[in-house]
Amino acid sequence: MSDAGQSRSDAGRGGGAPGRGTAGQDASAARGCPEHQTAVASEEERMKQRLACIGHKIVVLSGKGGVGKSTVAVNLAVALAEQGMQVGLLDIDLHGPSVPKMLHLEGWRPEGHDGGLLPVDFTANLKVMSIGFLLPSDDQAVIWRGPRKYSMIRQFLADVEWGELDYLIVDAPPGDEPLAILELLGDIDGAVVVTTPQQLAITDVRKSIAFCRELGCRVLGIVENMGAFVCPHCGGTVEVFGGRGGEALARETDVPFLGTIPVDPAVSIAGDSGRPYLLAKTSLASAEAFRAAIAPLLAL
């Protein structure tokens, strides 16, 4: 087995490849075991040491899938890196990790180093790690109960060796995993919440804002994705999914509005081709919107 393959196996120790089985039941049964408690304490200490080297920790979340959360997370990370910051991008979506595809890193396997896992250097100052790097295949389903998922997230945070970072951008999944992420990350700077203008998405995102406030997590702002479509021929504007729902929600909840990302086919094409939109399109309206959204992050 290659070093990379061995690292991947090491990273999945304690449960093997994610999949169907009794992993959640096993994890629950093991929690009272002294050896398990010692291992948890060791993981938590490693996690504290690694996270202590990170200046700012920001979670990107939404209450609903399909709103472009990963697209926003990737391009926010790229925008911060453009400013000369040392940035880490962590994709911790257990059920649908998108970052490997969006950055053309499918099939990449993390290398082990000094008891940890090294993220990939996507650029000179942007490091990337994804839970997808540990799955046997892109089509592998993760069918775990809550305790097993919590254990995996904790182990993942403990094992990734980021080094010194100015920012860690965490692409969090929908569902209950953000609760574990926020609890484990501890002292974070806040959350960026992504929505579309549709009222169905707005309803769920309103709950995400309430969720953050219940946990004492600051909401840094709302990004409205897939806003108005600007016709490339006539310059006319069409509000495909309704008008300014994200901005209205920001006013209603007293949360900063970080801007609207227009409906732009080039954004989708960039994600599918594995090249971040900001690296492919530098001066269009969508690019400027992504860059404007990091202003409050730079002010932290």
PDB file of C-alpha atoms in Angstrom, residues 6-18 134 152 155:
ATOM      1  CA  GLN A   6      -1.838   4.003   4.273  1.00  0.00           C
ATOM      2  CA  SER A   7      -2.566   7.500   5.561  1.00  0.00           C
ATOM      3  CA  ARG A   8      -6.087   7.184   4.335  1.00  0.00           C
ATOM      4  CA  SER A   9      -6.482   3.900   6.179  1.00  0.00           C
ATOM      5  CA  ASP A  10      -4.977   5.410   9.327  1.00  0.00           C
ATOM      6  CA  ALA A  11      -7.377   8.333   9.082  1.00  0.00           C
ATOM      7  CA  GLY A  12     -10.289   5.947   9.078  1.00  0.00           C
ATOM      8  CA  ARG A  13      -9.044   3.875  12.011  1.00  0.00           C
ATOM      9  CA  GLY A  14     -11.591   2.827  14.555  1.00  0.00           C
ATOM     10  CA  GLY A  15     -14.396   2.329  12.077  1.00  0.00           C
ATOM     11  CA  GLY A  16     -12.999   1.372   8.707  1.00  0.00           C
ATOM     12  CA  ALA A  17     -14.498   2.777   5.549  1.00  0.00           C
ATOM     13  CA  PRO A  18     -17.702   4.714   6.116  1.00  0.00           C
ATOM     14  CA  LEU A 134     -11.199   9.651   3.111  1.00  0.00           C
ATOM     15  CA  MET A 152     -15.574  11.250  13.170  1.00  0.00           C
ATOM     16  CA  GLN A 155     -11.164  12.893  15.056  1.00  0.00           C
TER      17      GLN A 155
END
